[in-house]
Amino acid sequence: MLTLTSPVETPLHRLPAGAKLAALAVFTLVLFRLSSPLPLAGAAALVAALHLPWGRTFALHALRMLRPLWPFVAVVALWHLWTRDLHGGAVILLRMVAAVAAANLVTMTTRLSDMLAVFETLARPLSPILPPRRLALAFALVIRFIPTLSDRMALLAQASRARSPRRPGWRLAVPATLAALDGADQAAEALRARGGSD
Amino acid sequence: MGGITLQDAGYSAGGKVILSGLSLHLEEPRIGIVGRNGSGKTTLLRLIAGLVAPSAGTVRVDGINPFADRKGALSRLGILFQNPEHQILFPTVEEELAFGLRQQGMPQRQALEAARAALAAEGRGHWAKAPVSTLSGGQKHWLCLQAVLLMAPATILLDEPFAGLDLPSIARVSRRLAALPQRLVTISHDTAAVAGADRVIWLEAGRIRTDGPPAEVLPGFTAEMARIGEADADADLAG
């Protein structure tokens, strides 16, 4: 989600986040109602077409963002080749790629704060048990600290490499966990210094 | 009573005494606290800021208890942590700046507008949406100071405000700090950072060693540091 921000600003960025998320929900629902390859290919083509007008950089970035999907595509394709169910395989693959690409497109073109505002609105009915501002703060903290934690992991790995010929591997699990707990303490103190979460 | 008052205040953690028997009344505009590593400087600052409760005695800021009355503490005290990484809570610059304002009761929209206005006033309007992870160390430090200043506390507590900054940044930050109307309590192991203060407190092993104008405190501190430096300076564990 963190690297999913678009390198270029597109007109899609200006659409309201709620509308984009609603359209995504409807689109995904439709994908699951379609059960033959041809309309699904049409849906996938529609998603692809939505990427193209914003330039080469944007489209290539979006394509790169689909990279985590390819192993699944390979497994599903092999399985359906093995079972000789080409129709079923095509349906699943088209549906999967179209759904993920559409979701990525929305994420790439929506600012995080807008996305959080939508969640805050949607979570309003839950407010007696889950205050929306607390929820928003939790989102923000997660987004703030994921890159920090991965930096911390990288530093631990470097510290280990500096003094050990072996790959660090699981040996970093304990120090990384402790670092995360330390970070949580520090964040709690920083919250307290500026008024806590209420 | 105005100002910061400690009465026989002490702090222990995990069975170790970190601060003990501190009685101070701080009301000067510029106060420096010096001491060696592990002398309890940072703990004293956290005690005054109300981040930790004293395990003995009392801490009062303008008569309120900064640990119990957080709302009252926010308008009176701001603290700049030594490590900006420990202070920054939000993924983007504007959210980080707006957070404190929102805690002081400003609606989110206004808080964000105030944050953007503050950035624009410093010629950094383009920072608003920037992810905090892309800022350099000095830029993070600037952001933390700005976040504290936006909350307009009467006193700002600074924990080694020049640590890790390059020389131009030190010059810029000290100029900035010198111009502030607020009361500043600066802790440092570097005498240059507190030489211009109205009052300097030398903390040694969790107690006050000397307390007075810099001209009275700093020569003794410098001489003692040099003397210890001749011997093995760093064998004792803190606490």
GROMACS .gro file of C-alpha atoms in nm:
model
  437
    1MET     CA    1   0.000   0.000   0.000
    2LEU     CA    2   0.289   0.231   0.077
    3THR     CA    3   0.461   0.195  -0.255
    4LEU     CA    4   0.128   0.202  -0.429
    5THR     CA    5   0.123   0.577  -0.465
    6SER     CA    6   0.124   0.694  -0.823
    7PRO     CA    7   0.436   0.864  -0.959
    8VAL     CA    8   0.220   1.106  -1.159
    9GLU     CA    9  -0.091   1.304  -1.073
   10THR     CA   10  -0.385   1.199  -1.293
   11PRO     CA   11  -0.740   1.334  -1.332
   12LEU     CA   12  -0.848   1.021  -1.143
   13HIS     CA   13  -0.687   1.174  -0.832
   14ARG     CA   14  -0.948   1.447  -0.836
   15LEU     CA   15  -1.247   1.211  -0.816
   16PRO     CA   16  -1.391   1.172  -0.466
   17ALA     CA   17  -1.245   0.876  -0.278
   18GLY     CA   18  -1.587   0.748  -0.171
   19ALA     CA   19  -1.707   0.733  -0.532
   20LYS     CA   20  -1.396   0.547  -0.642
   21LEU     CA   21  -1.427   0.294  -0.362
   22ALA     CA   22  -1.798   0.244  -0.435
   23ALA     CA   23  -1.726   0.196  -0.806
   24LEU     CA   24  -1.454  -0.053  -0.717
   25ALA     CA   25  -1.696  -0.246  -0.496
   26VAL     CA   26  -1.960  -0.259  -0.769
   27PHE     CA   27  -1.703  -0.352  -1.034
   28THR     CA   28  -1.567  -0.636  -0.819
   29LEU     CA   29  -1.919  -0.759  -0.750
   30VAL     CA   30  -1.990  -0.765  -1.123
   31LEU     CA   31  -1.665  -0.954  -1.184
   32PHE     CA   32  -1.787  -1.229  -0.958
   33ARG     CA   33  -2.126  -1.243  -1.131
   34LEU     CA   34  -1.966  -1.289  -1.474
   35SER     CA   35  -1.882  -1.651  -1.542
   36SER     CA   36  -1.762  -1.667  -1.901
   37PRO     CA   37  -1.425  -1.557  -2.031
   38LEU     CA   38  -1.544  -1.311  -2.294
   39PRO     CA   39  -1.724  -1.056  -2.071
   40LEU     CA   40  -1.445  -1.096  -1.814
   41ALA     CA   41  -1.187  -1.019  -2.083
   42GLY     CA   42  -1.395  -0.711  -2.160
   43ALA     CA   43  -1.384  -0.607  -1.794
   44ALA     CA   44  -1.007  -0.661  -1.782
   45ALA     CA   45  -0.969  -0.456  -2.100
   46LEU     CA   46  -1.175  -0.180  -1.940
   47VAL     CA   47  -0.937  -0.170  -1.641
   48ALA     CA   48  -0.639  -0.165  -1.876
   49ALA     CA   49  -0.799   0.117  -2.076
   50LEU     CA   50  -0.843   0.321  -1.760
   51HIS     CA   51  -0.464   0.309  -1.709
   52LEU     CA   52  -0.361   0.416  -2.056
   53PRO     CA   53  -0.458   0.785  -2.095
   54TRP     CA   54  -0.228   0.899  -1.810
   55GLY     CA   55   0.098   0.825  -1.982
   56ARG     CA   56   0.362   0.558  -2.007
   57THR     CA   57   0.515   0.612  -1.662
   58PHE     CA   58   0.183   0.562  -1.489
   59ALA     CA   59   0.089   0.250  -1.687
   60LEU     CA   60   0.432   0.091  -1.634
   61HIS     CA   61   0.420   0.169  -1.263
   62ALA     CA   62   0.077   0.004  -1.240
   63LEU     CA   63   0.211  -0.299  -1.425
   64ARG     CA   64   0.500  -0.327  -1.180
   65MET     CA   65   0.254  -0.309  -0.892
   66LEU     CA   66   0.093  -0.629  -1.022
   67ARG     CA   67   0.417  -0.820  -0.980
   68PRO     CA   68   0.315  -0.995  -0.653
   69LEU     CA   69   0.026  -1.146  -0.845
   70TRP     CA   70   0.230  -1.338  -1.105
   71PRO     CA   71   0.321  -1.641  -0.887
   72PHE     CA   72  -0.050  -1.696  -0.823
   73VAL     CA   73  -0.125  -1.656  -1.191
   74ALA     CA   74   0.141  -1.916  -1.269
   75VAL     CA   75   0.007  -2.166  -1.013
   76VAL     CA   76  -0.355  -2.124  -1.121
   77ALA     CA   77  -0.260  -2.148  -1.491
   78LEU     CA   78  -0.052  -2.464  -1.438
   79TRP     CA   79  -0.328  -2.625  -1.237
   80HIS     CA   80  -0.590  -2.561  -1.502
   81LEU     CA   81  -0.359  -2.674  -1.779
   82TRP     CA   82  -0.304  -2.993  -1.580
   83THR     CA   83  -0.677  -3.049  -1.536
   84ARG     CA   84  -0.743  -2.937  -1.895
   85ASP     CA   85  -1.002  -2.688  -1.770
   86LEU     CA   86  -0.901  -2.393  -1.989
   87HIS     CA   87  -1.240  -2.226  -1.959
   88GLY     CA   88  -1.237  -2.233  -1.578
   89GLY     CA   89  -0.873  -2.121  -1.569
   90ALA     CA   90  -0.936  -1.825  -1.796
   91VAL     CA   91  -1.234  -1.717  -1.583
   92ILE     CA   92  -1.037  -1.726  -1.258
   93LEU     CA   93  -0.730  -1.556  -1.402
   94LEU     CA   94  -0.916  -1.277  -1.578
   95ARG     CA   95  -1.128  -1.215  -1.271
   96MET     CA   96  -0.826  -1.210  -1.040
   97VAL     CA   97  -0.610  -0.983  -1.254
   98ALA     CA   98  -0.896  -0.742  -1.328
   99ALA     CA   99  -0.999  -0.721  -0.961
  100VAL     CA  100  -0.647  -0.662  -0.829
  101ALA     CA  101  -0.559  -0.416  -1.104
  102ALA     CA  102  -0.878  -0.218  -1.039
  103ALA     CA  103  -0.810  -0.210  -0.665
  104ASN     CA  104  -0.451  -0.098  -0.729
  105LEU     CA  105  -0.576   0.173  -0.961
  106VAL     CA  106  -0.801   0.314  -0.688
  107THR     CA  107  -0.524   0.296  -0.428
  108MET     CA  108  -0.271   0.458  -0.661
  109THR     CA  109  -0.498   0.750  -0.740
  110THR     CA  110  -0.637   0.815  -0.392
  111ARG     CA  111  -0.456   1.007  -0.124
  112LEU     CA  112  -0.427   0.819   0.199
  113SER     CA  113  -0.595   1.088   0.403
  114ASP     CA  114  -0.898   1.079   0.169
  115MET     CA  115  -0.914   0.702   0.198
  116LEU     CA  116  -0.899   0.729   0.578
  117ALA     CA  117  -1.177   0.989   0.576
  118VAL     CA  118  -1.400   0.740   0.392
  119PHE     CA  119  -1.321   0.468   0.645
  120GLU     CA  120  -1.390   0.711   0.924
  121THR     CA  121  -1.735   0.782   0.778
  122LEU     CA  122  -1.808   0.416   0.718
  123ALA     CA  123  -1.704   0.325   1.071
  124ARG     CA  124  -1.936   0.584   1.224
  125PRO     CA  125  -2.207   0.329   1.318
  126LEU     CA  126  -1.940   0.154   1.524
  127SER     CA  127  -1.852   0.471   1.709
  128PRO     CA  128  -1.991   0.366   2.051
  129ILE     CA  129  -1.744   0.078   2.064
  130LEU     CA  130  -1.476   0.214   1.831
  131PRO     CA  131  -1.434   0.595   1.833
  132PRO     CA  132  -1.365   0.704   1.471
  133ARG     CA  133  -1.077   0.931   1.567
  134ARG     CA  134  -0.910   0.647   1.748
  135LEU     CA  135  -0.954   0.430   1.441
  136ALA     CA  136  -0.807   0.701   1.218
  137LEU     CA  137  -0.513   0.739   1.456
  138ALA     CA  138  -0.455   0.364   1.444
  139PHE     CA  139  -0.448   0.373   1.062
  140ALA     CA  140  -0.206   0.664   1.064
  141LEU     CA  141   0.026   0.497   1.314
  142VAL     CA  142   0.038   0.178   1.107
  143ILE     CA  143   0.126   0.372   0.794
  144ARG     CA  144   0.384   0.580   0.979
  145PHE     CA  145   0.559   0.287   1.141
  146ILE     CA  146   0.567   0.022   0.868
  147PRO     CA  147   0.854   0.191   0.682
  148THR     CA  148   1.023   0.264   1.016
  149LEU     CA  149   1.008  -0.101   1.114
  150SER     CA  150   1.141  -0.219   0.781
  151ASP     CA  151   1.426   0.036   0.809
  152ARG     CA  152   1.494  -0.096   1.156
  153MET     CA  153   1.504  -0.452   1.022
  154ALA     CA  154   1.746  -0.347   0.750
  155LEU     CA  155   1.971  -0.180   1.008
  156LEU     CA  156   1.967  -0.490   1.227
  157ALA     CA  157   2.059  -0.702   0.926
  158GLN     CA  158   2.347  -0.465   0.845
  159ALA     CA  159   2.465  -0.465   1.207
  160SER     CA  160   2.466  -0.842   1.197
  161ARG     CA  161   2.644  -0.856   0.862
  162ALA     CA  162   2.909  -0.617   0.993
  163ARG     CA  163   3.014  -0.866   1.257
  164SER     CA  164   2.905  -1.207   1.133
  165PRO     CA  165   2.979  -1.402   0.817
  166ARG     CA  166   2.647  -1.586   0.841
  167ARG     CA  167   2.314  -1.476   0.704
  168PRO     CA  168   2.111  -1.329   0.990
  169GLY     CA  169   1.779  -1.499   0.904
  170TRP     CA  170   1.556  -1.586   1.197
  171ARG     CA  171   1.819  -1.471   1.450
  172LEU     CA  172   1.690  -1.119   1.389
  173ALA     CA  173   1.338  -1.211   1.502
  174VAL     CA  174   1.398  -1.140   1.870
  175PRO     CA  175   1.587  -0.810   1.833
  176ALA     CA  176   1.336  -0.698   1.570
  177THR     CA  177   1.046  -0.775   1.804
  178LEU     CA  178   1.216  -0.592   2.089
  179ALA     CA  179   1.282  -0.296   1.861
  180ALA     CA  180   0.913  -0.293   1.768
  181LEU     CA  181   0.812  -0.296   2.135
  182ASP     CA  182   1.062  -0.018   2.206
  183GLY     CA  183   0.916   0.179   1.919
  184ALA     CA  184   0.567   0.129   2.062
  185ASP     CA  185   0.682   0.268   2.399
  186GLN     CA  186   0.837   0.569   2.230
  187ALA     CA  187   0.526   0.632   2.023
  188ALA     CA  188   0.312   0.612   2.337
  189GLU     CA  189   0.532   0.870   2.503
  190ALA     CA  190   0.521   1.096   2.198
  191LEU     CA  191   0.142   1.069   2.197
  192ARG     CA  192   0.131   1.161   2.562
  193ALA     CA  193   0.358   1.460   2.505
  194ARG     CA  194   0.107   1.608   2.263
  195GLY     CA  195  -0.223   1.514   2.417
  196GLY     CA  196  -0.284   1.143   2.376
  197SER     CA  197  -0.555   1.008   2.151
  198ASP     CA  198  -0.869   1.170   2.293
  199MET     CA  199   0.227   3.015   4.137
  200GLY     CA  200   0.386   3.065   3.797
  201GLY     CA  201   0.679   2.868   3.668
  202ILE     CA  202   0.796   2.512   3.719
  203THR     CA  203   0.828   2.391   4.077
  204LEU     CA  204   0.979   2.065   4.193
  205GLN     CA  205   0.954   1.980   4.560
  206ASP     CA  206   1.181   1.704   4.682
  207ALA     CA  207   1.105   1.526   4.354
  208GLY     CA  208   1.262   1.191   4.276
  209TYR     CA  209   1.226   0.923   4.014
  210SER     CA  210   1.319   0.558   4.030
  211ALA     CA  211   1.271   0.288   3.769
  212GLY     CA  212   1.331  -0.084   3.806
  213GLY     CA  213   1.469  -0.039   4.158
  214LYS     CA  214   1.728   0.215   4.042
  215VAL     CA  215   1.720   0.570   4.168
  216ILE     CA  216   1.759   0.803   3.870
  217LEU     CA  217   1.666   1.136   4.030
  218SER     CA  218   1.640   1.219   4.399
  219GLY     CA  219   1.573   1.512   4.628
  220LEU     CA  220   1.527   1.773   4.356
  221SER     CA  221   1.381   2.101   4.477
  222LEU     CA  222   1.378   2.371   4.213
  223HIS     CA  223   1.175   2.670   4.112
  224LEU     CA  224   1.227   2.754   3.745
  225GLU     CA  225   1.093   3.082   3.611
  226GLU     CA  226   1.380   3.234   3.413
  227PRO     CA  227   1.324   3.270   3.037
  228ARG     CA  228   1.634   3.066   2.944
  229ILE     CA  229   1.739   2.773   3.157
  230GLY     CA  230   2.013   2.523   3.081
  231ILE     CA  231   2.061   2.183   3.237
  232VAL     CA  232   2.404   2.026   3.197
  233GLY     CA  233   2.539   1.695   3.312
  234ARG     CA  234   2.714   1.383   3.197
  235ASN     CA  235   2.556   1.093   3.014
  236GLY     CA  236   2.333   0.907   3.258
  237SER     CA  237   2.314   1.197   3.505
  238GLY     CA  238   1.935   1.204   3.471
  239LYS     CA  239   1.896   1.508   3.242
  240THR     CA  240   1.648   1.347   3.006
  241THR     CA  241   1.450   1.192   3.292
  242LEU     CA  242   1.426   1.532   3.457
  243LEU     CA  243   1.288   1.678   3.136
  244ARG     CA  244   1.033   1.397   3.103
  245LEU     CA  245   0.934   1.449   3.466
  246ILE     CA  246   0.874   1.820   3.408
  247ALA     CA  247   0.685   1.746   3.086
  248GLY     CA  248   0.452   1.512   3.272
  249LEU     CA  249   0.548   1.210   3.061
  250VAL     CA  250   0.639   1.021   3.378
  251ALA     CA  251   0.511   1.066   3.733
  252PRO     CA  252   0.760   1.138   4.013
  253SER     CA  253   0.807   0.842   4.246
  254ALA     CA  254   0.868   1.088   4.530
  255GLY     CA  255   0.780   1.454   4.587
  256THR     CA  256   0.579   1.675   4.354
  257VAL     CA  257   0.613   1.851   4.017
  258ARG     CA  258   0.395   2.154   3.946
  259VAL     CA  259   0.377   2.379   3.641
  260ASP     CA  260   0.185   2.702   3.707
  261GLY     CA  261   0.031   2.515   3.997
  262ILE     CA  262  -0.099   2.219   3.793
  263ASN     CA  263   0.025   1.862   3.797
  264PRO     CA  264   0.158   1.801   3.444
  265PHE     CA  265   0.129   1.422   3.474
  266ALA     CA  266  -0.235   1.413   3.585
  267ASP     CA  267  -0.371   1.719   3.404
  268ARG     CA  268  -0.267   1.657   3.046
  269LYS     CA  269  -0.502   1.916   2.900
  270GLY     CA  270  -0.354   2.182   3.125
  271ALA     CA  271  -0.004   2.062   3.048
  272LEU     CA  272  -0.043   2.093   2.668
  273SER     CA  273  -0.080   2.472   2.671
  274ARG     CA  274   0.203   2.509   2.921
  275LEU     CA  275   0.467   2.262   2.810
  276GLY     CA  276   0.602   2.137   2.481
  277ILE     CA  277   0.889   1.893   2.459
  278LEU     CA  278   1.132   1.833   2.176
  279PHE     CA  279   1.266   1.479   2.199
  280GLN     CA  280   1.632   1.418   2.132
  281ASN     CA  281   1.556   1.172   1.854
  282PRO     CA  282   1.298   1.301   1.603
  283GLU     CA  283   1.216   0.941   1.508
  284HIS     CA  284   1.073   0.896   1.856
  285GLN     CA  285   0.856   1.202   1.825
  286ILE     CA  286   0.703   1.176   1.477
  287LEU     CA  287   0.372   0.991   1.483
  288PHE     CA  288   0.216   1.054   1.144
  289PRO     CA  289   0.292   0.948   0.788
  290THR     CA  290   0.275   1.293   0.632
  291VAL     CA  291   0.417   1.631   0.732
  292GLU     CA  292   0.084   1.814   0.752
  293GLU     CA  293  -0.077   1.544   0.965
  294GLU     CA  294   0.218   1.552   1.203
  295LEU     CA  295   0.182   1.928   1.241
  296ALA     CA  296  -0.197   1.920   1.272
  297PHE     CA  297  -0.209   1.651   1.539
  298GLY     CA  298  -0.118   1.869   1.837
  299LEU     CA  299  -0.361   2.142   1.731
  300ARG     CA  300  -0.637   1.887   1.708
  301GLN     CA  301  -0.549   1.763   2.056
  302GLN     CA  302  -0.590   2.120   2.176
  303GLY     CA  303  -0.946   2.118   2.046
  304MET     CA  304  -0.913   2.261   1.694
  305PRO     CA  305  -1.131   2.087   1.431
  306GLN     CA  306  -0.933   1.871   1.187
  307ARG     CA  307  -0.993   2.092   0.883
  308GLN     CA  308  -0.876   2.405   1.060
  309ALA     CA  309  -0.582   2.221   1.210
  310LEU     CA  310  -0.468   2.110   0.865
  311GLU     CA  311  -0.510   2.462   0.731
  312ALA     CA  312  -0.303   2.601   1.017
  313ALA     CA  313  -0.038   2.338   0.949
  314ARG     CA  314  -0.021   2.433   0.579
  315ALA     CA  315  -0.012   2.802   0.663
  316ALA     CA  316   0.277   2.743   0.902
  317LEU     CA  317   0.465   2.551   0.633
  318ALA     CA  318   0.400   2.821   0.373
  319ALA     CA  319   0.520   3.090   0.616
  320GLU     CA  320   0.852   2.904   0.638
  321GLY     CA  321   0.878   2.864   0.262
  322ARG     CA  322   0.806   2.492   0.285
  323GLY     CA  323   0.450   2.483   0.155
  324HIS     CA  324   0.545   2.197  -0.076
  325TRP     CA  325   0.620   1.976   0.224
  326ALA     CA  326   0.254   1.942   0.327
  327LYS     CA  327   0.186   1.607   0.162
  328ALA     CA  328   0.541   1.474   0.181
  329PRO     CA  329   0.581   1.139   0.360
  330VAL     CA  330   0.785   1.192   0.678
  331SER     CA  331   1.000   0.893   0.583
  332THR     CA  332   1.151   1.092   0.295
  333LEU     CA  333   1.280   1.376   0.517
  334SER     CA  334   1.646   1.400   0.615
  335GLY     CA  335   1.751   1.398   0.981
  336GLY     CA  336   1.772   1.776   0.996
  337GLN     CA  337   1.436   1.814   0.823
  338LYS     CA  338   1.274   1.574   1.071
  339HIS     CA  339   1.424   1.777   1.354
  340TRP     CA  340   1.279   2.094   1.203
  341LEU     CA  341   0.938   1.928   1.170
  342CYS     CA  342   0.938   1.821   1.535
  343LEU     CA  343   1.028   2.170   1.654
  344GLN     CA  344   0.762   2.319   1.429
  345ALA     CA  345   0.500   2.076   1.561
  346VAL     CA  346   0.579   2.185   1.916
  347LEU     CA  347   0.582   2.557   1.828
  348LEU     CA  348   0.243   2.534   1.655
  349MET     CA  349   0.089   2.428   1.986
  350ALA     CA  350   0.225   2.753   2.135
  351PRO     CA  351   0.318   2.620   2.480
  352ALA     CA  352   0.447   2.871   2.738
  353THR     CA  353   0.757   2.662   2.804
  354ILE     CA  354   0.950   2.445   2.561
  355LEU     CA  355   1.168   2.166   2.690
  356LEU     CA  356   1.456   2.084   2.456
  357ASP     CA  357   1.648   1.759   2.484
  358GLU     CA  358   1.989   1.807   2.320
  359PRO     CA  359   1.837   2.025   2.046
  360PHE     CA  360   2.161   2.035   1.844
  361ALA     CA  361   2.255   1.668   1.857
  362GLY     CA  362   2.308   1.526   1.510
  363LEU     CA  363   2.269   1.857   1.327
  364ASP     CA  364   2.529   1.993   1.086
  365LEU     CA  365   2.685   2.334   1.149
  366PRO     CA  366   2.451   2.542   0.928
  367SER     CA  367   2.152   2.371   1.090
  368ILE     CA  368   2.288   2.441   1.438
  369ALA     CA  369   2.326   2.808   1.349
  370ARG     CA  370   1.975   2.820   1.206
  371VAL     CA  371   1.812   2.636   1.496
  372SER     CA  372   1.990   2.842   1.762
  373ARG     CA  373   1.889   3.164   1.589
  374ARG     CA  374   1.533   3.035   1.575
  375LEU     CA  375   1.531   2.934   1.941
  376ALA     CA  376   1.690   3.261   2.056
  377ALA     CA  377   1.408   3.457   1.895
  378LEU     CA  378   1.130   3.261   2.066
  379PRO     CA  379   0.924   3.445   2.328
  380GLN     CA  380   0.873   3.121   2.523
  381ARG     CA  381   1.060   3.000   2.825
  382LEU     CA  382   1.317   2.745   2.711
  383VAL     CA  383   1.465   2.468   2.920
  384THR     CA  384   1.756   2.320   2.727
  385ILE     CA  385   1.947   2.013   2.832
  386SER     CA  386   2.285   1.949   2.686
  387HIS     CA  387   2.624   1.808   2.767
  388ASP     CA  388   2.769   2.085   2.553
  389THR     CA  389   2.835   2.404   2.748
  390ALA     CA  390   2.815   2.619   2.433
  391ALA     CA  391   2.445   2.537   2.401
  392VAL     CA  392   2.363   2.685   2.742
  393ALA     CA  393   2.630   2.955   2.779
  394GLY     CA  394   2.375   3.227   2.700
  395ALA     CA  395   2.116   3.105   2.950
  396ASP     CA  396   1.994   3.302   3.253
  397ARG     CA  397   2.046   3.005   3.478
  398VAL     CA  398   2.230   2.676   3.451
  399ILE     CA  399   2.172   2.367   3.661
  400TRP     CA  400   2.443   2.104   3.677
  401LEU     CA  401   2.299   1.761   3.737
  402GLU     CA  402   2.526   1.488   3.869
  403ALA     CA  403   2.406   1.135   3.951
  404GLY     CA  404   2.044   1.247   3.972
  405ARG     CA  405   2.108   1.537   4.210
  406ILE     CA  406   2.181   1.906   4.172
  407ARG     CA  407   2.552   1.973   4.192
  408THR     CA  408   2.550   2.349   4.123
  409ASP     CA  409   2.276   2.592   4.031
  410GLY     CA  410   2.332   2.952   3.922
  411PRO     CA  411   2.427   3.186   3.637
  412PRO     CA  412   2.637   3.022   3.363
  413ALA     CA  413   2.946   3.217   3.467
  414GLU     CA  414   2.931   3.049   3.807
  415VAL     CA  415   2.834   2.698   3.702
  416LEU     CA  416   3.001   2.630   3.368
  417PRO     CA  417   3.371   2.684   3.457
  418GLY     CA  418   3.341   2.429   3.738
  419PHE     CA  419   3.152   2.189   3.511
  420THR     CA  420   3.408   2.219   3.232
  421ALA     CA  421   3.698   2.168   3.473
  422GLU     CA  422   3.532   1.862   3.628
  423MET     CA  423   3.455   1.709   3.287
  424ALA     CA  424   3.817   1.757   3.182
  425ARG     CA  425   3.934   1.601   3.509
  426ILE     CA  426   3.709   1.297   3.469
  427GLY     CA  427   3.814   1.268   3.107
  428GLU     CA  428   4.172   1.216   3.223
  429ALA     CA  429   4.059   0.916   3.423
  430ASP     CA  430   3.837   0.637   3.293
  431ALA     CA  431   3.527   0.839   3.224
  432ASP     CA  432   3.281   0.582   3.114
  433ALA     CA  433   3.301   0.274   3.337
  434ASP     CA  434   3.002   0.347   3.562
  435LEU     CA  435   2.658   0.225   3.462
  436ALA     CA  436   2.380   0.481   3.477
  437GLY     CA  437   2.158   0.478   3.786
   0.00000   0.00000   0.00000
